[in-house]
Amino acid sequence: MYIGSYRLSNNLIVAPMAGVTDRPFRTLCKYFGAGHAVSEMMTADKTLRMSKKSLYRANFDGELAPISAQIAGSDPEQLAEAARYQVANGAQIVDINMGCPAKKVCNKLAGSALLQDEDLVARILDTVVAAVDVPVTLKTRLGFLNGQENILRVAKRAEEAGIAALALHGRTREDMYLNHARYELIKQVKQLIGIPVIANGDIDSPEKAKYVLDYTGADAIMIGRAAQGRPWIFREIGHYLKTGEHLATPDIAEVKAVLLGHLSELYQFYGEYSGCRIARKHIAWYTKGLRSSNEFRQNMYKVESTADQAKVVEAYFDQLLDLGQRMSDVQVEQVNLLEIK
Ligand SMILES: Cc1cc2nc3c(=O)[nH]c(=O)nc-3n(C[C@H](O)[C@H](O)[C@H](O)COP(=O)(O)O)c2cc1C
């Protein structure tokens, strides 16, 4: 699949997740076979651009191309300026966030709240596309309220504005993260427009990935929460889509190596204080469902230095290896395919 002139190595994309998909995590997902990744959202408000958080989010040093920077805001000119800034900062693709349901974002009429004002949506799309020479993509939801889904109009308008690809989360703002993602409207959008459509929402297994691709006809799929603590999901899905066969789950020794490598990257990226704290949630995700993991996490949260944190993680995994725990013993929650449409 192409985004503008960029040919992606495959059609599996890491969803942008603020607080999760920082440069180390995106790099890891790409290593495991994700064909593309989008940065965490960055506010278009330039007064916040030099905050520590924004600087981490805008750090693309050494990242594999194409580099996609996501911007969020509600003022067309401000978003256009933010797009130009991100391109000057190394972004090769600019992604506009019209999907975030968070109150903090929606109260400023940004993220998914924009879907309530289609004229403003159109102005934003036209202005940002005109502002930069790189492809501009859009990530959004089905609509603001259930029963008032306006994605067909928004998608058509996005295509007319020159948007290069549309990523669509199969929920409304009202749904937040409740209910199941609905794929019927994604299918209709795909039939309606000619630009690449990326289906998103609740894809958490190779079968689900194949189901969503087949059902919607989408050009690509985007995976968020299921990749937390499981970056190898891209390898598993890629293999299944190619061969129809399941790849063995990584064994404990591989998970240990991946996690320790991930921690080392986080420590280098964020430094001692933030590195230790940001790593905690990743460690929690990687260890979910493993033997005595609750007890391990309670102890791990108390550790205050990166060196000690890496040590307790290593010791925990060594203990699992001694006990012969296998990853295949871990239950991964899956959604019943028959319940969704
Ligand atoms: C912790 C978290 C942070 C998120 N941050 C962003 C963001 O910065 N930008 C965005 O467009 N979507 C964001 N999302 C939404 C995801 O990109 C995705 O649309 C959503 O999680 C549904 O996909 P999934 O079911 O595969 O997780 C976030 C989701 C989560 C769970």
Tab-separated table of C-alpha atoms and ligand atoms in Angstrom:
chain	number	residue	atom	x	y	z
A	1	MET	CA	0.000	0.000	0.000
A	2	TYR	CA	1.073	3.561	-0.702
A	3	ILE	CA	0.686	6.740	1.348
A	4	GLY	CA	1.430	9.391	-1.231
A	5	SER	CA	4.668	8.243	-2.804
A	6	TYR	CA	5.668	6.123	0.201
A	7	ARG	CA	5.301	2.424	-0.378
A	8	LEU	CA	4.731	0.639	2.936
A	9	SER	CA	6.453	-2.718	3.397
A	10	ASN	CA	3.094	-4.238	4.342
A	11	ASN	CA	-0.411	-3.229	5.384
A	12	LEU	CA	-0.043	-3.607	9.162
A	13	ILE	CA	0.122	-0.295	10.980
A	14	VAL	CA	0.755	0.599	14.622
A	15	ALA	CA	-2.017	2.885	15.890
A	16	PRO	CA	-0.934	6.155	17.470
A	17	MET	CA	-1.330	5.899	21.241
A	18	ALA	CA	-0.373	8.839	23.431
A	19	GLY	CA	1.816	7.639	26.272
A	20	VAL	CA	2.564	4.350	24.502
A	21	THR	CA	3.759	4.638	20.910
A	22	ASP	CA	6.853	6.697	21.541
A	23	ARG	CA	9.868	6.284	19.277
A	24	PRO	CA	11.245	3.199	21.108
A	25	PHE	CA	7.900	1.399	20.870
A	26	ARG	CA	7.302	2.332	17.231
A	27	THR	CA	10.792	1.126	16.373
A	28	LEU	CA	10.172	-2.169	18.140
A	29	CYS	CA	6.862	-2.717	16.319
A	30	LYS	CA	8.554	-1.994	12.992
A	31	TYR	CA	11.278	-4.489	13.903
A	32	PHE	CA	8.524	-7.069	14.415
A	33	GLY	CA	7.043	-6.377	11.006
A	34	ALA	CA	4.724	-3.383	11.291
A	35	GLY	CA	4.779	-1.674	7.907
A	36	HIS	CA	4.076	1.754	9.320
A	37	ALA	CA	3.652	3.664	12.585
A	38	VAL	CA	2.200	7.033	13.541
A	39	SER	CA	3.557	9.197	16.349
A	40	GLU	CA	1.657	10.012	19.528
A	41	MET	CA	-0.591	13.023	19.039
A	42	MET	CA	1.051	16.416	19.418
A	43	THR	CA	-0.909	19.539	20.142
A	44	ALA	CA	-0.924	22.207	17.438
A	45	ASP	CA	-0.628	24.828	20.174
A	46	LYS	CA	2.858	26.177	19.693
A	47	THR	CA	3.090	27.581	23.210
A	48	LEU	CA	3.348	23.958	24.388
A	49	ARG	CA	5.896	22.942	21.770
A	50	MET	CA	8.920	23.220	24.008
A	51	SER	CA	7.381	21.254	26.885
A	52	LYS	CA	9.269	18.120	27.817
A	53	LYS	CA	6.353	15.952	26.695
A	54	SER	CA	6.122	17.603	23.261
A	55	LEU	CA	9.864	17.330	22.718
A	56	TYR	CA	9.824	13.584	23.426
A	57	ARG	CA	6.853	13.144	21.118
A	58	ALA	CA	8.512	15.103	18.319
A	59	ASN	CA	11.738	13.095	18.516
A	60	PHE	CA	12.091	11.072	15.302
A	61	ASP	CA	15.877	10.677	15.392
A	62	GLY	CA	16.921	7.571	13.511
A	63	GLU	CA	13.369	6.371	12.991
A	64	LEU	CA	12.661	4.161	9.991
A	65	ALA	CA	10.901	5.945	7.141
A	66	PRO	CA	8.248	6.954	6.497
A	67	ILE	CA	7.988	9.090	9.617
A	68	SER	CA	4.430	10.160	10.397
A	69	ALA	CA	3.691	12.939	12.900
A	70	GLN	CA	0.183	13.273	14.295
A	71	ILE	CA	-1.158	16.722	15.126
A	72	ALA	CA	-4.277	17.666	17.091
A	73	GLY	CA	-6.105	20.961	17.324
A	74	SER	CA	-9.139	22.811	16.002
A	75	ASP	CA	-7.867	25.973	14.342
A	76	PRO	CA	-7.061	25.409	10.640
A	77	GLU	CA	-4.209	27.943	10.538
A	78	GLN	CA	-2.726	26.674	13.779
A	79	LEU	CA	-2.861	23.106	12.472
A	80	ALA	CA	-1.276	24.209	9.193
A	81	GLU	CA	1.555	25.864	11.095
A	82	ALA	CA	1.986	22.736	13.238
A	83	ALA	CA	2.112	20.618	10.073
A	84	ARG	CA	4.848	22.820	8.593
A	85	TYR	CA	6.754	22.664	11.873
A	86	GLN	CA	6.599	18.850	11.944
A	87	VAL	CA	7.758	18.585	8.336
A	88	ALA	CA	10.716	20.839	9.130
A	89	ASN	CA	11.289	18.566	12.130
A	90	GLY	CA	11.605	15.469	9.931
A	91	ALA	CA	8.036	14.253	9.409
A	92	GLN	CA	7.485	12.718	5.983
A	93	ILE	CA	3.744	12.325	6.518
A	94	VAL	CA	1.419	14.490	8.631
A	95	ASP	CA	-1.564	12.814	10.268
A	96	ILE	CA	-4.526	14.837	11.571
A	97	ASN	CA	-6.236	13.566	14.710
A	98	MET	CA	-10.026	13.700	14.538
A	99	GLY	CA	-10.573	10.620	16.626
A	100	CYS	CA	-9.454	11.318	20.167
A	101	PRO	CA	-12.429	11.028	22.533
A	102	ALA	CA	-10.687	12.447	25.627
A	103	LYS	CA	-12.578	15.220	27.429
A	104	LYS	CA	-9.433	17.321	27.691
A	105	VAL	CA	-9.145	17.282	23.885
A	106	CYS	CA	-12.870	17.376	22.963
A	107	ASN	CA	-13.609	20.324	25.261
A	108	LYS	CA	-11.328	22.372	23.029
A	109	LEU	CA	-13.304	21.133	20.011
A	110	ALA	CA	-10.417	18.988	18.828
A	111	GLY	CA	-10.048	15.242	18.230
A	112	SER	CA	-13.385	13.526	17.635
A	113	ALA	CA	-15.357	16.648	18.696
A	114	LEU	CA	-14.502	18.133	15.296
A	115	LEU	CA	-16.869	15.641	13.695
A	116	GLN	CA	-19.748	17.792	14.998
A	117	ASP	CA	-18.759	20.596	12.647
A	118	GLU	CA	-18.284	19.357	9.094
A	119	ASP	CA	-17.527	22.837	7.714
A	120	LEU	CA	-14.661	23.172	10.145
A	121	VAL	CA	-13.473	19.663	9.239
A	122	ALA	CA	-13.385	20.699	5.577
A	123	ARG	CA	-11.494	23.905	6.331
A	124	ILE	CA	-8.925	22.042	8.406
A	125	LEU	CA	-8.369	19.419	5.722
A	126	ASP	CA	-8.030	21.976	2.907
A	127	THR	CA	-5.733	24.244	4.909
A	128	VAL	CA	-3.383	21.542	6.181
A	129	VAL	CA	-3.120	19.793	2.802
A	130	ALA	CA	-2.270	23.132	1.162
A	131	ALA	CA	0.297	23.964	3.844
A	132	VAL	CA	2.752	21.119	3.271
A	133	ASP	CA	4.326	19.240	0.388
A	134	VAL	CA	4.102	15.863	2.108
A	135	PRO	CA	1.130	13.473	2.204
A	136	VAL	CA	-1.478	14.345	4.832
A	137	THR	CA	-3.526	11.527	6.349
A	138	LEU	CA	-6.599	11.635	8.570
A	139	LYS	CA	-7.488	9.471	11.543
A	140	THR	CA	-11.039	9.612	12.745
A	141	ARG	CA	-14.087	7.805	14.102
A	142	LEU	CA	-17.518	6.969	12.624
A	143	GLY	CA	-19.056	10.158	13.993
A	144	PHE	CA	-19.677	11.985	17.232
A	145	LEU	CA	-22.962	10.459	18.392
A	146	ASN	CA	-24.471	7.050	17.786
A	147	GLY	CA	-27.266	7.315	15.267
A	148	GLN	CA	-25.643	10.409	13.730
A	149	GLU	CA	-22.609	8.793	12.111
A	150	ASN	CA	-21.404	11.177	9.409
A	151	ILE	CA	-18.263	9.363	8.321
A	152	LEU	CA	-19.458	8.836	4.741
A	153	ARG	CA	-19.677	12.601	4.192
A	154	VAL	CA	-16.441	13.263	6.072
A	155	ALA	CA	-14.585	10.562	4.112
A	156	LYS	CA	-15.771	11.929	0.774
A	157	ARG	CA	-14.737	15.428	1.800
A	158	ALA	CA	-11.351	14.125	2.939
A	159	GLU	CA	-10.767	12.564	-0.446
A	160	GLU	CA	-11.759	15.809	-2.179
A	161	ALA	CA	-9.349	17.744	0.052
A	162	GLY	CA	-6.457	15.570	-1.100
A	163	ILE	CA	-6.042	13.452	2.029
A	164	ALA	CA	-3.665	10.584	1.173
A	165	ALA	CA	-5.165	7.865	3.405
A	166	LEU	CA	-7.954	7.570	5.944
A	167	ALA	CA	-7.616	5.563	9.156
A	168	LEU	CA	-10.991	4.775	10.649
A	169	HIS	CA	-11.716	3.555	14.166
A	170	GLY	CA	-15.059	1.727	14.025
A	171	ARG	CA	-16.602	3.578	16.955
A	172	THR	CA	-18.213	6.961	17.573
A	173	ARG	CA	-17.051	9.447	20.186
A	174	GLU	CA	-20.104	8.428	22.215
A	175	ASP	CA	-18.842	4.839	22.235
A	176	MET	CA	-15.496	5.953	23.715
A	177	TYR	CA	-13.960	2.458	23.976
A	178	LEU	CA	-17.217	0.699	24.883
A	179	ASN	CA	-19.126	-1.777	22.728
A	180	HIS	CA	-17.409	-3.549	19.876
A	181	ALA	CA	-15.852	-1.727	16.948
A	182	ARG	CA	-18.311	-1.760	14.027
A	183	TYR	CA	-16.880	-2.580	10.635
A	184	GLU	CA	-19.943	-2.141	8.409
A	185	LEU	CA	-19.373	1.597	7.959
A	186	ILE	CA	-15.669	1.062	7.311
A	187	LYS	CA	-16.705	-1.259	4.486
A	188	GLN	CA	-19.056	1.404	3.100
A	189	VAL	CA	-16.328	4.048	3.293
A	190	LYS	CA	-13.956	1.765	1.405
A	191	GLN	CA	-16.583	1.303	-1.318
A	192	LEU	CA	-17.217	5.056	-1.474
A	193	ILE	CA	-13.727	6.542	-1.803
A	194	GLY	CA	-10.645	5.821	-3.857
A	195	ILE	CA	-7.906	6.689	-1.351
A	196	PRO	CA	-6.456	3.968	0.914
A	197	VAL	CA	-8.647	3.106	3.900
A	198	ILE	CA	-7.120	1.744	7.092
A	199	ALA	CA	-9.480	-0.214	9.366
A	200	ASN	CA	-9.002	0.131	13.100
A	201	GLY	CA	-10.611	-1.094	16.289
A	202	ASP	CA	-10.402	-4.273	18.374
A	203	ILE	CA	-8.028	-6.158	16.070
A	204	ASP	CA	-6.245	-8.459	18.472
A	205	SER	CA	-5.403	-11.702	16.672
A	206	PRO	CA	-4.374	-13.032	13.268
A	207	GLU	CA	-7.906	-14.319	12.615
A	208	LYS	CA	-9.466	-11.007	13.526
A	209	ALA	CA	-6.990	-9.203	11.277
A	210	LYS	CA	-7.926	-11.414	8.336
A	211	TYR	CA	-11.610	-11.093	9.117
A	212	VAL	CA	-11.487	-7.274	9.197
A	213	LEU	CA	-9.423	-7.047	6.000
A	214	ASP	CA	-11.753	-9.458	4.170
A	215	TYR	CA	-14.988	-8.006	5.520
A	216	THR	CA	-14.222	-4.311	5.017
A	217	GLY	CA	-12.026	-4.618	1.926
A	218	ALA	CA	-9.750	-2.055	3.648
A	219	ASP	CA	-6.258	-1.554	2.267
A	220	ALA	CA	-4.618	-1.919	5.664
A	221	ILE	CA	-5.332	-2.487	9.330
A	222	MET	CA	-4.181	-0.489	12.320
A	223	ILE	CA	-3.533	-2.126	15.680
A	224	GLY	CA	-3.355	-0.316	18.998
A	225	ARG	CA	-4.059	-1.876	22.354
A	226	ALA	CA	-3.345	-5.449	21.273
A	227	ALA	CA	0.273	-4.459	20.590
A	228	GLN	CA	0.823	-3.223	24.151
A	229	GLY	CA	3.274	-5.677	25.704
A	230	ARG	CA	2.949	-7.757	22.542
A	231	PRO	CA	4.855	-6.005	19.737
A	232	TRP	CA	5.384	-9.391	18.035
A	233	ILE	CA	1.670	-9.366	17.130
A	234	PHE	CA	2.734	-7.825	13.790
A	235	ARG	CA	4.970	-10.810	13.074
A	236	GLU	CA	2.160	-13.214	13.997
A	237	ILE	CA	-0.451	-11.450	11.884
A	238	GLY	CA	1.922	-10.996	8.935
A	239	HIS	CA	2.753	-14.700	8.966
A	240	TYR	CA	-0.879	-15.761	9.211
A	241	LEU	CA	-1.963	-13.465	6.374
A	242	LYS	CA	0.809	-14.839	4.165
A	243	THR	CA	0.558	-18.535	4.969
A	244	GLY	CA	-2.774	-19.143	6.712
A	245	GLU	CA	-0.778	-20.745	9.500
A	246	HIS	CA	-0.085	-19.693	13.052
A	247	LEU	CA	3.411	-18.828	14.123
A	248	ALA	CA	4.366	-20.282	17.505
A	249	THR	CA	3.931	-17.790	20.365
A	250	PRO	CA	7.312	-16.405	21.438
A	251	ASP	CA	8.793	-18.373	24.280
A	252	ILE	CA	9.611	-16.888	27.666
A	253	ALA	CA	13.279	-16.491	26.764
A	254	GLU	CA	12.372	-14.381	23.731
A	255	VAL	CA	9.879	-12.272	25.698
A	256	LYS	CA	12.552	-11.663	28.308
A	257	ALA	CA	15.056	-10.567	25.650
A	258	VAL	CA	12.523	-8.326	23.899
A	259	LEU	CA	11.410	-6.686	27.137
A	260	LEU	CA	14.957	-6.084	28.376
A	261	GLY	CA	15.887	-4.600	24.995
A	262	HIS	CA	12.781	-2.413	25.099
A	263	LEU	CA	13.655	-1.224	28.611
A	264	SER	CA	17.166	-0.337	27.566
A	265	GLU	CA	15.783	1.790	24.695
A	266	LEU	CA	13.280	3.503	27.027
A	267	TYR	CA	16.014	4.291	29.556
A	268	GLN	CA	18.216	5.809	26.845
A	269	PHE	CA	15.347	7.779	25.358
A	270	TYR	CA	13.798	9.190	28.551
A	271	GLY	CA	16.742	9.100	30.943
A	272	GLU	CA	16.856	7.776	34.492
A	273	TYR	CA	13.816	9.332	36.185
A	274	SER	CA	11.170	9.251	33.431
A	275	GLY	CA	12.626	6.089	31.896
A	276	CYS	CA	11.981	4.114	35.071
A	277	ARG	CA	8.437	5.433	35.432
A	278	ILE	CA	7.377	5.111	31.780
A	279	ALA	CA	8.782	1.581	31.635
A	280	ARG	CA	6.431	0.427	34.416
A	281	LYS	CA	3.303	0.247	32.280
A	282	HIS	CA	5.148	-1.598	29.508
A	283	ILE	CA	6.489	-4.142	32.001
A	284	ALA	CA	2.962	-4.552	33.350
A	285	TRP	CA	1.614	-5.270	29.845
A	286	TYR	CA	4.360	-7.767	28.969
A	287	THR	CA	3.818	-9.709	32.181
A	288	LYS	CA	0.001	-9.725	32.210
A	289	GLY	CA	-1.257	-13.265	32.721
A	290	LEU	CA	2.126	-14.747	33.614
A	291	ARG	CA	2.608	-16.749	36.787
A	292	SER	CA	2.552	-14.673	40.018
A	293	SER	CA	2.654	-11.544	37.889
A	294	ASN	CA	0.420	-9.500	40.223
A	295	GLU	CA	2.835	-9.981	43.060
A	296	PHE	CA	5.790	-9.266	40.761
A	297	ARG	CA	4.218	-6.021	39.541
A	298	GLN	CA	3.442	-4.766	43.034
A	299	ASN	CA	7.127	-5.165	43.899
A	300	MET	CA	8.329	-3.807	40.566
A	301	TYR	CA	6.286	-0.579	40.972
A	302	LYS	CA	8.244	0.195	44.156
A	303	VAL	CA	11.629	0.085	42.405
A	304	GLU	CA	12.960	3.588	41.783
A	305	SER	CA	16.024	3.147	39.552
A	306	THR	CA	16.410	1.839	36.014
A	307	ALA	CA	19.251	-0.498	36.988
A	308	ASP	CA	17.194	-2.118	39.761
A	309	GLN	CA	14.102	-2.245	37.578
A	310	ALA	CA	15.943	-4.153	34.839
A	311	LYS	CA	17.338	-6.479	37.524
A	312	VAL	CA	13.942	-7.357	39.020
A	313	VAL	CA	12.516	-7.946	35.544
A	314	GLU	CA	15.397	-10.236	34.653
A	315	ALA	CA	15.077	-12.143	37.923
A	316	TYR	CA	11.320	-12.591	37.432
A	317	PHE	CA	11.779	-14.016	33.939
A	318	ASP	CA	14.604	-16.282	35.094
A	319	GLN	CA	12.274	-17.637	37.727
A	320	LEU	CA	9.605	-18.297	35.067
A	321	LEU	CA	12.200	-20.077	32.938
A	322	ASP	CA	13.186	-22.259	35.906
A	323	LEU	CA	9.529	-23.098	36.471
A	324	GLY	CA	9.077	-23.953	32.803
A	325	GLN	CA	6.294	-21.418	32.180
A	326	ARG	CA	5.287	-21.184	28.537
A	327	MET	CA	3.732	-18.183	26.807
A	328	SER	CA	1.125	-20.500	25.323
A	329	ASP	CA	-0.240	-20.948	28.874
A	330	VAL	CA	-1.148	-17.267	28.899
A	331	GLN	CA	-4.761	-16.559	28.083
A	332	VAL	CA	-5.177	-13.724	25.604
A	333	GLU	CA	-8.703	-12.349	25.607
A	334	GLN	CA	-10.270	-12.494	22.199
A	335	VAL	CA	-13.520	-11.108	20.875
A	336	ASN	CA	-15.991	-13.572	19.447
A	337	LEU	CA	-16.026	-12.967	15.691
A	338	LEU	CA	-19.726	-13.802	15.467
A	339	GLU	CA	-20.668	-10.923	17.743
A	340	ILE	CA	-19.227	-8.227	15.542
A	341	LYS	CA	-20.426	-6.569	12.372
B	1	LIG	C1	-3.710	4.776	25.569
B	1	LIG	C2	-4.247	5.205	24.242
B	1	LIG	C3	-3.788	6.365	23.666
B	1	LIG	C4	-4.278	6.774	22.419
B	1	LIG	N1	-3.769	7.907	21.849
B	1	LIG	C5	-4.144	8.243	20.578
B	1	LIG	C6	-3.498	9.314	19.890
B	1	LIG	O1	-2.572	9.949	20.395
B	1	LIG	N2	-3.946	9.607	18.639
B	1	LIG	C7	-4.964	8.894	18.022
B	1	LIG	O2	-5.326	9.198	16.889
B	1	LIG	N3	-5.548	7.859	18.660
B	1	LIG	C8	-5.157	7.509	19.889
B	1	LIG	N4	-5.702	6.406	20.484
B	1	LIG	C9	-6.663	5.575	19.738
B	1	LIG	C10	-5.961	4.439	18.984
B	1	LIG	O3	-5.117	4.941	17.979
B	1	LIG	C11	-6.981	3.469	18.351
B	1	LIG	O4	-7.775	4.195	17.434
B	1	LIG	C12	-7.893	2.815	19.371
B	1	LIG	O5	-7.169	2.363	20.496
B	1	LIG	C13	-8.642	1.627	18.744
B	1	LIG	O6	-7.738	0.675	18.251
B	1	LIG	P1	-7.408	-0.679	19.079
B	1	LIG	O7	-8.728	-1.342	19.369
B	1	LIG	O8	-6.543	-1.476	18.152
B	1	LIG	O9	-6.727	-0.265	20.334
B	1	LIG	C14	-5.256	5.995	21.729
B	1	LIG	C15	-5.709	4.826	22.342
B	1	LIG	C16	-5.220	4.417	23.562
B	1	LIG	C17	-5.727	3.126	24.155
